[in-house]
XYZ file of C-alpha atoms in Angstrom:
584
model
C 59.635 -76.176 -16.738
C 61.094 -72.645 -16.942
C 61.380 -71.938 -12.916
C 64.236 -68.960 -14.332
C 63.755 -65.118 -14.569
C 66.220 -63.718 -16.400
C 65.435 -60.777 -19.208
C 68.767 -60.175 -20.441
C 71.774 -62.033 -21.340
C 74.418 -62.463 -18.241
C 71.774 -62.028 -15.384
C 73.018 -64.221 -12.479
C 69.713 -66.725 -12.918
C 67.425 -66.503 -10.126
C 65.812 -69.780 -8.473
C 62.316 -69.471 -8.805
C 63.025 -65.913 -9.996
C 65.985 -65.339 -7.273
C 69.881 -65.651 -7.334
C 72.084 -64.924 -4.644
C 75.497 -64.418 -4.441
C 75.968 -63.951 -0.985
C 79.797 -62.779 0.907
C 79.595 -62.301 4.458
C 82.792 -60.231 5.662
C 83.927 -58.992 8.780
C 86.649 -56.173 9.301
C 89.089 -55.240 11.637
C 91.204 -51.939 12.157
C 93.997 -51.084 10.237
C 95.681 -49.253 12.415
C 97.079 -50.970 16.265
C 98.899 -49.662 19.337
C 102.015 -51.019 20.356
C 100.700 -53.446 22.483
C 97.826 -54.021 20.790
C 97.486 -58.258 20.096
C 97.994 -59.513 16.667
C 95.103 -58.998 14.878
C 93.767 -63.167 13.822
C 91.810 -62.512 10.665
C 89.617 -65.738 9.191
C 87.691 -66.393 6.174
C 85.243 -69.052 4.913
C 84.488 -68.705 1.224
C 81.641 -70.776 -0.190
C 81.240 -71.234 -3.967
C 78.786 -72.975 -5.870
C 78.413 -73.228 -9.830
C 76.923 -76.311 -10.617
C 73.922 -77.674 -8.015
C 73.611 -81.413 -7.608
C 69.964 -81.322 -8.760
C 69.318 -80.747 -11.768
C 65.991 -78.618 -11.366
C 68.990 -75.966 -9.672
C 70.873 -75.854 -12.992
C 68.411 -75.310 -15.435
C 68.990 -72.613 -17.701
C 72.598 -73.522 -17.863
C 74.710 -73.216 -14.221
C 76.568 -69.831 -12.848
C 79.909 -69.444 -14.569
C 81.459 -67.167 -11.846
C 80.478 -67.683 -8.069
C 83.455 -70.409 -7.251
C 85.611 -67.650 -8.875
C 84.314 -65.014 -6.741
C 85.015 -67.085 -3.670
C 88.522 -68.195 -5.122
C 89.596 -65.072 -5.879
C 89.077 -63.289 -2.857
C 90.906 -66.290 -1.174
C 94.201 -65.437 -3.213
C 93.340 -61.991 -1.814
C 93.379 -62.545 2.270
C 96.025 -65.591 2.071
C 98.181 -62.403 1.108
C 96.936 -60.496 3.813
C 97.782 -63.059 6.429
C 93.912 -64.434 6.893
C 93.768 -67.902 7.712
C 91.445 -69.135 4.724
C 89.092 -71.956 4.025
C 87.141 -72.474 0.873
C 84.015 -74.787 0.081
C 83.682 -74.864 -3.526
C 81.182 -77.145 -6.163
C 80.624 -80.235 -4.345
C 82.724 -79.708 -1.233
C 80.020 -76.791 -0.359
C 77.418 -79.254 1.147
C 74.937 -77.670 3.526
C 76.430 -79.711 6.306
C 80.172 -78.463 5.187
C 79.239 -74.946 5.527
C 77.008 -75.137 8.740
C 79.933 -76.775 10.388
C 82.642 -74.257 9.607
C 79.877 -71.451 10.409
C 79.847 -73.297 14.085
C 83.278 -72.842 14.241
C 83.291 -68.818 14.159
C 82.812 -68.151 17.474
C 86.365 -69.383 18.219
C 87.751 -67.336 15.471
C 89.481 -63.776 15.196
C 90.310 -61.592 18.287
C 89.477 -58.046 19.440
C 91.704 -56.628 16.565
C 90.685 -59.336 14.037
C 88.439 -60.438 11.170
C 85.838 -62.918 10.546
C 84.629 -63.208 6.928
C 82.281 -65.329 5.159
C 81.635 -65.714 1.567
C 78.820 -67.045 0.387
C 78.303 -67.409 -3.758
C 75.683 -68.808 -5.520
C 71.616 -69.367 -6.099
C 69.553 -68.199 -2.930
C 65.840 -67.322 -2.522
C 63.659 -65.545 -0.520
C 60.087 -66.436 -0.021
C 56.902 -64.111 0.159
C 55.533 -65.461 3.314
C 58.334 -65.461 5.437
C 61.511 -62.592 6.471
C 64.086 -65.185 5.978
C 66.757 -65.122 2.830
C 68.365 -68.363 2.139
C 71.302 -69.106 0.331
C 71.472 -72.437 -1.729
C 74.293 -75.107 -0.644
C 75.244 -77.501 -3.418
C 72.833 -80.154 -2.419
C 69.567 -78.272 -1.848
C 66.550 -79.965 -2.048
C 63.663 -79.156 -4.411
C 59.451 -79.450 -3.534
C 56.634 -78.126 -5.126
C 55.914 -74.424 -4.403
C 52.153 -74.025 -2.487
C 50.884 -70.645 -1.782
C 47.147 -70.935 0.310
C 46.949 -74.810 -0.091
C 47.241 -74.319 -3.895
C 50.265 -74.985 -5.966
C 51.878 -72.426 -8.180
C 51.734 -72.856 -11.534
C 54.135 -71.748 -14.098
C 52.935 -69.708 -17.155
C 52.639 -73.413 -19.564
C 50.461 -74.378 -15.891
C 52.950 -76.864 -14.347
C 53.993 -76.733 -10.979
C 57.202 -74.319 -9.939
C 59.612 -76.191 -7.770
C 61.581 -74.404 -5.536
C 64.132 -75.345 -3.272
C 63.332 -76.433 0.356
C 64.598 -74.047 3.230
C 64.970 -76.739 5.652
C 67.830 -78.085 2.872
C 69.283 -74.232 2.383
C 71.348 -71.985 4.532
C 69.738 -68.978 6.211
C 71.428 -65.470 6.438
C 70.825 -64.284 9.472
C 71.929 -67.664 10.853
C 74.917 -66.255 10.098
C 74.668 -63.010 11.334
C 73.957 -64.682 14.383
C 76.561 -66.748 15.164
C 79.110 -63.311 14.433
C 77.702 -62.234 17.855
C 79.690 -64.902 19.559
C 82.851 -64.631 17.537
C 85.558 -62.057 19.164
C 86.442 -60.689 16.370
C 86.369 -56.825 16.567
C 84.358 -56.265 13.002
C 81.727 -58.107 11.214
C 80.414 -57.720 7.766
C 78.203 -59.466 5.627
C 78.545 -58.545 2.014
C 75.582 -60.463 0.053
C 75.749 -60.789 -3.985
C 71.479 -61.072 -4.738
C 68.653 -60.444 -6.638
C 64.879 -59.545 -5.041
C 62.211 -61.915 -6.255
C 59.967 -64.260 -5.010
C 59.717 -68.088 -6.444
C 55.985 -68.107 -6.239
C 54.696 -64.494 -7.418
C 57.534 -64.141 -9.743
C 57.536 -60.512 -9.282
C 59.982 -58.174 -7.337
C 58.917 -57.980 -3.594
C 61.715 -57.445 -0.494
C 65.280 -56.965 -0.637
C 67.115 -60.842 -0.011
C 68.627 -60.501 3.441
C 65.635 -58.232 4.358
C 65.008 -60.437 7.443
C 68.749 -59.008 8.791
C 67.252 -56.030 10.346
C 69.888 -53.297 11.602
C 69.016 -53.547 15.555
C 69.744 -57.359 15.010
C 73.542 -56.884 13.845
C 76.329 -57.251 16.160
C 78.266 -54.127 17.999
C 80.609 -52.919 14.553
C 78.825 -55.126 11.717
C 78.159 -54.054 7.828
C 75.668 -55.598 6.098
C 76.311 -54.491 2.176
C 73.916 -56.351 -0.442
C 74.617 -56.227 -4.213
C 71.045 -54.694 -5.633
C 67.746 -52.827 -4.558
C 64.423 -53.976 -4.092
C 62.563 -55.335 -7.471
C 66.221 -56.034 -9.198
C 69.105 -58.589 -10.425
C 72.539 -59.139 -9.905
C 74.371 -59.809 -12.878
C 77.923 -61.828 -14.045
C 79.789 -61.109 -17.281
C 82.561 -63.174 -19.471
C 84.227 -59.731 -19.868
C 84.504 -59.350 -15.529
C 84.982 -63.294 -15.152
C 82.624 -62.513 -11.496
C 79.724 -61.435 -10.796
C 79.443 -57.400 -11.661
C 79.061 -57.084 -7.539
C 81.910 -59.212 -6.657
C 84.255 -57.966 -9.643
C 84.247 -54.320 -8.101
C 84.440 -55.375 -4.300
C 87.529 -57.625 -6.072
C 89.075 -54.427 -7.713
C 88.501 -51.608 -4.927
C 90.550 -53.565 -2.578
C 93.040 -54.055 -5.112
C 93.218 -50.711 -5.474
C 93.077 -49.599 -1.609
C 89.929 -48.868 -0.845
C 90.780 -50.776 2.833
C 87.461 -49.856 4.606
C 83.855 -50.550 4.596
C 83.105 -46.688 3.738
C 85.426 -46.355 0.855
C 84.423 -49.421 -0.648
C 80.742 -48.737 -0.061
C 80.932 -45.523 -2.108
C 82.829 -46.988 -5.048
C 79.820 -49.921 -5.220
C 77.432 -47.416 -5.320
C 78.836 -45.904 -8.337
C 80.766 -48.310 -10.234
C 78.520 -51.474 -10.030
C 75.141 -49.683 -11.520
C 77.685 -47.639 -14.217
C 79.048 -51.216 -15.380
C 75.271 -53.042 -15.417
C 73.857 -50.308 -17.716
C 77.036 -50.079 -20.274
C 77.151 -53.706 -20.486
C 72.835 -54.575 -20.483
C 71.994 -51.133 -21.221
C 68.623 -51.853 -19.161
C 68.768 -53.492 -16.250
C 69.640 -51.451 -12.568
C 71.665 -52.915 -10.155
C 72.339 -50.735 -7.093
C 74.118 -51.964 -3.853
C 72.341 -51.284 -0.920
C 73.841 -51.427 2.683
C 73.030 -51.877 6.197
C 75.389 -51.668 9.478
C 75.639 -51.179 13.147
C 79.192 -49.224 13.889
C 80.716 -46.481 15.844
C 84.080 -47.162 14.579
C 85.810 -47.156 11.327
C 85.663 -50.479 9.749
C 88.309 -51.675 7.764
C 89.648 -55.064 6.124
C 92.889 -55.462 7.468
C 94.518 -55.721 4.399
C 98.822 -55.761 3.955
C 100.436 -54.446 0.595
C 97.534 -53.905 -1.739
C 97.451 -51.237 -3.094
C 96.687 -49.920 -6.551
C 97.991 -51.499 -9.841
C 98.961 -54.610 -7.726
C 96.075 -56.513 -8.478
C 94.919 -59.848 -9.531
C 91.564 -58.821 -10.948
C 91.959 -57.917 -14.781
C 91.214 -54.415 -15.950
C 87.813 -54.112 -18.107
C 89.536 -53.406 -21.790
C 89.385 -49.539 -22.387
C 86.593 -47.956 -24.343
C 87.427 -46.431 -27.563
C 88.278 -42.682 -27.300
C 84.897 -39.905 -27.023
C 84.535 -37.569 -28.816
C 85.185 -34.061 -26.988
C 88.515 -35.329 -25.209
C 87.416 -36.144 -22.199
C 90.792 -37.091 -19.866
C 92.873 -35.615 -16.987
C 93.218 -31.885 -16.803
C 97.167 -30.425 -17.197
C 96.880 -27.737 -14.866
C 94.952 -26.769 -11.766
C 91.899 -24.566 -12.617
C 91.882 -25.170 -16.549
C 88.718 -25.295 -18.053
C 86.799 -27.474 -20.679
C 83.829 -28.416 -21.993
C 82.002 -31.167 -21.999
C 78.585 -33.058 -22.732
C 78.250 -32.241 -26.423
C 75.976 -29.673 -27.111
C 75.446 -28.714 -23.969
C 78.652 -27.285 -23.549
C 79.361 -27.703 -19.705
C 82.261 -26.015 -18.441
C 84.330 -27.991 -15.744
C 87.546 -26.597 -14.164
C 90.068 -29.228 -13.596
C 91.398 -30.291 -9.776
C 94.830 -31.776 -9.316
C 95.734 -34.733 -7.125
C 96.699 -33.100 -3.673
C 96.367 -32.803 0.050
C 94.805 -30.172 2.195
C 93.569 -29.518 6.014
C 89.732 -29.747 6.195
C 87.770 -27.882 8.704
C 88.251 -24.785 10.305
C 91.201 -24.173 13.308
C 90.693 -24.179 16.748
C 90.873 -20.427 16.458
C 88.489 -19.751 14.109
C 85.287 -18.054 16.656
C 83.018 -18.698 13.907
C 83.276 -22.159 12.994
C 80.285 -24.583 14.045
C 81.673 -27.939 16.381
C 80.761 -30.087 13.131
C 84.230 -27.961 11.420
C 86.451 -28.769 14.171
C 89.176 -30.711 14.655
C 90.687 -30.267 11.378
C 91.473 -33.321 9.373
C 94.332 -34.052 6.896
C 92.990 -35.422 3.720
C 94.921 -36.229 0.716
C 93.354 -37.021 -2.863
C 95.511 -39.402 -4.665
C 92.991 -38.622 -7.992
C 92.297 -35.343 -9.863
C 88.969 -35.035 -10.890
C 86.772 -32.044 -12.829
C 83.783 -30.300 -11.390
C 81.547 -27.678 -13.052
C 82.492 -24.453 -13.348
C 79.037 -23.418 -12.063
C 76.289 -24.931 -10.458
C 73.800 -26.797 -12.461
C 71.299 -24.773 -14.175
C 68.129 -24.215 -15.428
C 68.717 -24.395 -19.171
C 71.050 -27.478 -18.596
C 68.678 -29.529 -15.920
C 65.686 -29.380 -18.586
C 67.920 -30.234 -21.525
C 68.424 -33.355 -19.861
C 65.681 -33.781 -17.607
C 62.985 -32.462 -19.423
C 61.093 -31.294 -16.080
C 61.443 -27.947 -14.151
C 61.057 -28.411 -10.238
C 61.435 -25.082 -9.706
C 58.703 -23.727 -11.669
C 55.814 -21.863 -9.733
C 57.311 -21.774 -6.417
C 58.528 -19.256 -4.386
C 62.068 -17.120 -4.046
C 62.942 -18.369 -7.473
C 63.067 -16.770 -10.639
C 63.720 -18.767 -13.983
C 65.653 -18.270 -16.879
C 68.577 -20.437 -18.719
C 71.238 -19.109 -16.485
C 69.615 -19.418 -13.118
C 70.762 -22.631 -11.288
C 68.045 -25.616 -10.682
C 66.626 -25.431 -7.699
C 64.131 -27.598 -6.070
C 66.303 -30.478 -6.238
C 66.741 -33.113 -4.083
C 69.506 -35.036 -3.765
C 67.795 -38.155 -4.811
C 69.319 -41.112 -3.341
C 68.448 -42.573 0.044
C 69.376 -45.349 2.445
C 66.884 -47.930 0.928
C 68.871 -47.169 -2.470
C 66.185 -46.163 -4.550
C 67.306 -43.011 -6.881
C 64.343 -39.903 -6.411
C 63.130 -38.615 -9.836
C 63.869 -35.210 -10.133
C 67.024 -35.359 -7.939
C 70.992 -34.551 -8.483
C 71.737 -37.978 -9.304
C 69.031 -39.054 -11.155
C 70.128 -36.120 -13.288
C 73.811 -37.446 -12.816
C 73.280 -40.633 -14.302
C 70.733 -39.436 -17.051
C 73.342 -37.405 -18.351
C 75.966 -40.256 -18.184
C 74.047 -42.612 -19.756
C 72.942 -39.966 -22.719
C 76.669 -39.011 -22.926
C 77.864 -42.457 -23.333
C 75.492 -43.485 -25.574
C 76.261 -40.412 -27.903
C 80.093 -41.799 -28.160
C 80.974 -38.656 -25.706
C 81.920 -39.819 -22.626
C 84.313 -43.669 -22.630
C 83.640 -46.601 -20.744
C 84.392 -46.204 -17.108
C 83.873 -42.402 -17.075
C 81.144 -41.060 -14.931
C 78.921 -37.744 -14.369
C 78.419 -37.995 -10.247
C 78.262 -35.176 -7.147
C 81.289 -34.287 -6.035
C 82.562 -36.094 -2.295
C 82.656 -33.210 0.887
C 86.072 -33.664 0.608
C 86.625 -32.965 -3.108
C 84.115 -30.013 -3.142
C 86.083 -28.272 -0.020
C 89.309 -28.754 -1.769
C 88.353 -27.036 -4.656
C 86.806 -24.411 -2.902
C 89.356 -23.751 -1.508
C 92.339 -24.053 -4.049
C 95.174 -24.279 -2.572
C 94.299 -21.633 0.184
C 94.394 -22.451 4.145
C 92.111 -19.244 4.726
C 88.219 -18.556 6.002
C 87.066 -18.230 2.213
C 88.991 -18.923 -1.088
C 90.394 -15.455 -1.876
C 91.066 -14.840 1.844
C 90.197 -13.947 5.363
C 88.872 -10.539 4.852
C 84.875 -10.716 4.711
C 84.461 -7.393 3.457
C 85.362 -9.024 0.176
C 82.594 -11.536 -0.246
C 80.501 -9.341 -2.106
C 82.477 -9.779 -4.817
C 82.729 -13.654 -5.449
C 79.113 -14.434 -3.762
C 75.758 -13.944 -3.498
C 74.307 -14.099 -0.036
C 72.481 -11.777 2.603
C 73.893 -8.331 1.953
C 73.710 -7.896 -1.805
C 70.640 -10.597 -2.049
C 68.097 -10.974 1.085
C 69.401 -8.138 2.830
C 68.109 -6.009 -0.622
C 64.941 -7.463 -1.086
C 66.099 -10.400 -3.582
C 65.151 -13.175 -2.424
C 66.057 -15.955 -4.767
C 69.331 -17.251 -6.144
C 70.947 -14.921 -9.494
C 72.441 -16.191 -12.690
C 75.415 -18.195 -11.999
C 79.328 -16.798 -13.122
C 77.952 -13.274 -12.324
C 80.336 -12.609 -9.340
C 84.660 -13.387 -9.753
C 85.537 -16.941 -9.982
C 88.219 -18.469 -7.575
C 92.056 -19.192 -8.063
C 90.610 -22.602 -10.209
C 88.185 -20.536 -12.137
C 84.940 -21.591 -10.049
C 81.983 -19.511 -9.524
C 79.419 -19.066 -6.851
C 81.520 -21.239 -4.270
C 80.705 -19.020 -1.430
C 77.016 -18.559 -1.942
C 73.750 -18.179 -4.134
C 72.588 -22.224 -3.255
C 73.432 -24.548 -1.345
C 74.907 -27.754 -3.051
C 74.514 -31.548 -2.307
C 77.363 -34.026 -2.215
C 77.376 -37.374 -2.365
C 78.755 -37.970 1.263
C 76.324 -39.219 3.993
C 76.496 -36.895 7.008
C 77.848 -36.534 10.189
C 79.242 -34.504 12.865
C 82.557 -35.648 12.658
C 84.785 -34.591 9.435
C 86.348 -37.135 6.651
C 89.754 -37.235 6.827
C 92.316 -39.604 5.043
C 93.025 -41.208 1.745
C 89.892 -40.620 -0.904
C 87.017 -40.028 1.985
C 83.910 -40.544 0.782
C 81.680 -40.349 4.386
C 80.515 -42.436 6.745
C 78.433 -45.920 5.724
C 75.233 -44.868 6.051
C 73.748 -41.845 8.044
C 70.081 -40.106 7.565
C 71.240 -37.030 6.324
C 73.266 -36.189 2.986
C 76.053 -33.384 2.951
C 75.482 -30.077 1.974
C 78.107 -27.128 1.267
C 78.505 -23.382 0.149
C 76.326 -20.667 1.334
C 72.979 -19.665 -0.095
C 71.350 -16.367 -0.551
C 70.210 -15.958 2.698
C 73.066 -16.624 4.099
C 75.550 -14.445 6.677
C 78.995 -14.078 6.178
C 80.147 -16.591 8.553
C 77.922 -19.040 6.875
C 79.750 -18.821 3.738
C 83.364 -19.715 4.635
C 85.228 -22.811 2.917
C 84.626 -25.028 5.894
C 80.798 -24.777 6.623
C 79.063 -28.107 6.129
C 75.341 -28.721 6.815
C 73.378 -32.408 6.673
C 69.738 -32.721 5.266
C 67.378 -35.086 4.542
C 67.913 -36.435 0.996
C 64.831 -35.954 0.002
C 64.957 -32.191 1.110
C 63.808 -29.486 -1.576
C 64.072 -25.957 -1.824
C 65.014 -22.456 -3.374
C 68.718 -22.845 -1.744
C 69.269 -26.033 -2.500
C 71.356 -26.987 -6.113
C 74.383 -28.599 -6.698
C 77.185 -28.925 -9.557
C 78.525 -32.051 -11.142
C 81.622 -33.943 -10.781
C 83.614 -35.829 -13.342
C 86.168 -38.393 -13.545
C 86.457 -42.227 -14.026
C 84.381 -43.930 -11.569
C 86.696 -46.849 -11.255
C 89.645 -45.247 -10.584
């Protein structure tokens, strides 16, 4: 019997065309008043390789999940968590209901309760619930209608019994009664159902966001109608691997570590399986920053192995030497990126300033430990269909076409439910990255992506602390942007070539105006600030920045920010690529 789906080597099996690695984690601030109470942080890690039926191991067992759960034990114990971990045949379904009885007398206001679950899991068509497999789940025929379910040679599929399996938002549950401050639960899965065999709802689907607890994070590995995969060369699942390594390397809260998934897990999938998608998906219910709690990690500490490096591209694609100098990259395309230094900067606009908007003020001190390269222009029309092969833009109104004219039309492409938009900014981002990498261009690890809020301010702005990036003086826009007075205001309504007007002190056009440009960042009023922001969790609205052609002069400066739909599309709306390693 063949109750696996699996269609390339390293997929985390699936029982009854479903695996689960499931990590349930819950957060507390990392930052306490002086008489705040010692923060009590706890974690239950669950493991399973091997099942004790045999039905559960066919196909050979998982290699990685006790190492997942193992890992990130080493991980807290440093930390200070108090720690207990099932693993093999210790994680009986008994074992693991009891300890998940005992979390309601666990953490404090300022403390953490985390859960770990990995291993097999299912979700069935019929019913909301996910499950996650203990080591000593139970197997019975699958019935769908009366009938049983026959496998493709026309035996029965067996699946494992849910009364014998663990349910997710049992879990979930019982985090309401714990007093810890933060709950997460991070969930390592694939989306299939054992009788249909075909991709159907996300696992975990049942944990709806007005069920979660006051500050609670629900982050799942993959999207609807995919797999979640484990590798000899990560030793851990691909999922588990990168949540392993950002905390290593700082990322200390749920938003920071939610952006690097987003990017690094599907990057690693595809350069590994070339066709497979995995990409993490996330759910939470917070009005507060959310962060692990972690003590002394920080980067190049770690205890999760480096990925060995790719061999060098061709067209020298590293760090930048100097603020502002420019290179090109993506072979014959010839993109021109300007490079931007590791630094700090004030974002927003002063209390002064009578023009900024409330969503600019206060201003926030943000410092970017990594220097990164964005394009020297906005994307355009000549590059978009080189890689895309489509034109948006064509036949509608207040555009005019031509190679140099930036693509408009564009959404942004990627929305809560984590399913990428054709025709958007980051399908076009990772098209590009995976026709770079392929061509020898662009190493391992490296990444075409939209730039954060934060990066794209900073480089507007480089290195100034004034309303626009050559100054205060608006009489001066003219000459570095397009917008109302020399566009609109004249009859020309549509956005002009790009690099037409003077580039700024890092040698970047159209900063100031002709579209506006999407950034990876969800949106919200309140502004970014820290180490590496990348935005809040999850909002409904992406980021926006620059001015457009329409726009006034106050609409222009280096702090304006706007949120839109994701799926928004127009003649103002464009955006330019970033470029750096994505697992830095």
């Amino acid at each position: 019997m063949n109750a696996w789906h699996g269609d390339w080597p390293g997929a985390r099996r699936v029982f009854m065309g479903m695996v689960v690695a499931c990590f349930a984690v819950c957060l507390c601030r990392t930052a306490f008043a002086a008489d705040s109470p010692e923060p009590k942080k706890y974690a239950l890690l669950v493991g399973v390789n091997k099942y004790e039926h045999a039905v559960m191991n066919e196909g050979g067992p998982l290699k990685y999940a006790e190492a997942d759960a193992t890992a990130l034990a080493a991980l807290l114990r440093g930390s200070g968590y108090e720690v207990d971990v099932l693993a093999g045949h210790r994680a009986t379904q008994r074992a693991i209901l009891d300890h998940v009885a005992k979390l309601g007398a666990k953490g404090n206001s300022e403390g953490v309760v985390l859960v770990g679950l990995a291993g097999h899991g299912v979700q069935f068509e019929t019913e909301d619930e996910a499950y996650f497999c203990p080591y000593d789940a139970k197997i019975r025929e699958a019935f769908h209608d009366g009938r049983p379910v026959l496998d493709r040679s026309g035996r029965t599929i067996l699946e494992p019994t849910p009364e014998s399996c663990v349910r997710l938002t049992d879990i979930v549950d019982r985090f309401r009664l714990s007093p810890a401050g933060t709950r997460i639960l991070l969930a390592d899965c694939c989306r299939n159902d054992p009788k249909t065999g075909r991709g159907g709802r996300a696992v975990g689907s049942g944990i709806k966001t007005d069920r979660l607890p006051a500050s609670t994070a629900v982050l799942l590995s993959c999207g609807k109608d995919q797999k979640s995969w484990e590798d000899e060369r990560w030793k851990h699942g691909a999922f588990f691997y990168h949540v392993l390594k950002g905390l290593e390397e700082g990322r200390g809260t749920v938003a920071q570590l939610h952006a690097y998934l987003e990017e690094a897990v599907p990057e690693d999938v595809k350069g590994l399986y070339g066709a497979p998608e995995q990409t993490p998906h996330f759910l939470h219910n917070a009005s507060k920053r959310l962060a692990f709690g972690l003590v002394g990690v920080h980067r190049g500490r770690g205890r999760i192995e480096p990925l060995p490096p790719a061999p060098s591209a061709r067209g020298g694609v590293a760090a930048g030497t100097r603020a502002g100098e420019v290179r090109e990259f993506g072979g014959d395309l010839g993109i021109k990126f300007c490079w931007c230094p590791p630094g700090e900067f004030l974002m927003g606009s002063p209390e002064g300033d009578s023009d900024a908007f409330v969503n600019e003020k206060p201003q926030v001190r943000v410092t970017l430990s990594r220097g990164f390269w964005l394009g020297q222009t906005e994307v355009t029309q000549g590059e978009w269909f080189s890689v895309m092969g489509t034109k948006p833009w064509a036949g509608e109104d207040n555009v005019r076409e031509g190679e140099k004219f930036p693509a408009t039309f564009v959404s942004h492409g990627l929305g809560s439910d984590g399913v990428v938009e054709p025709d958007s900014a980051v399908a076009f981002c990772r098209k590009l990255t995976e026709r770079e990498r392929a061509a020898g261009r662009l190493p391992r690890g490296w990444a075409y992506r939209l730039p954060t809020e934060a990066e794209w301010e900073y480089a507007c702005r480089a290195g100034t602390k004034t309303r626009y990036g050559f100054g205060d003086d608006a009489g001066r826009l003219g000459e570095y942007a397009w917008f109302y007075e020399n566009a609109r205001g004249i009859d020309e309504e549509y956005a002009h070539q790009v690099a037409t007007k003077r580039a700024n002190a890092w040698n970047l056009y159209d900063m100031h105006g002709n579209v506006l440009e999407w950034c990876s960042d969800w949106y919200t009023l309140k502004l970014p600030g820290g180490r590496d922001p990348a935005g809040p969790l999850e909002e409904s609205l992406r980021v926006r920045r620059d001015g457009a052609w329409y726009s006034r002069t106050w609409e222009c400066r280096s702090a304006r920010r706007l949120g839109k739909i994701p799926s928004n599309r127009g003649s103002d709306l464009g955006f330019r690529l970033a470029l750096r390693p994505s697992g830095e």
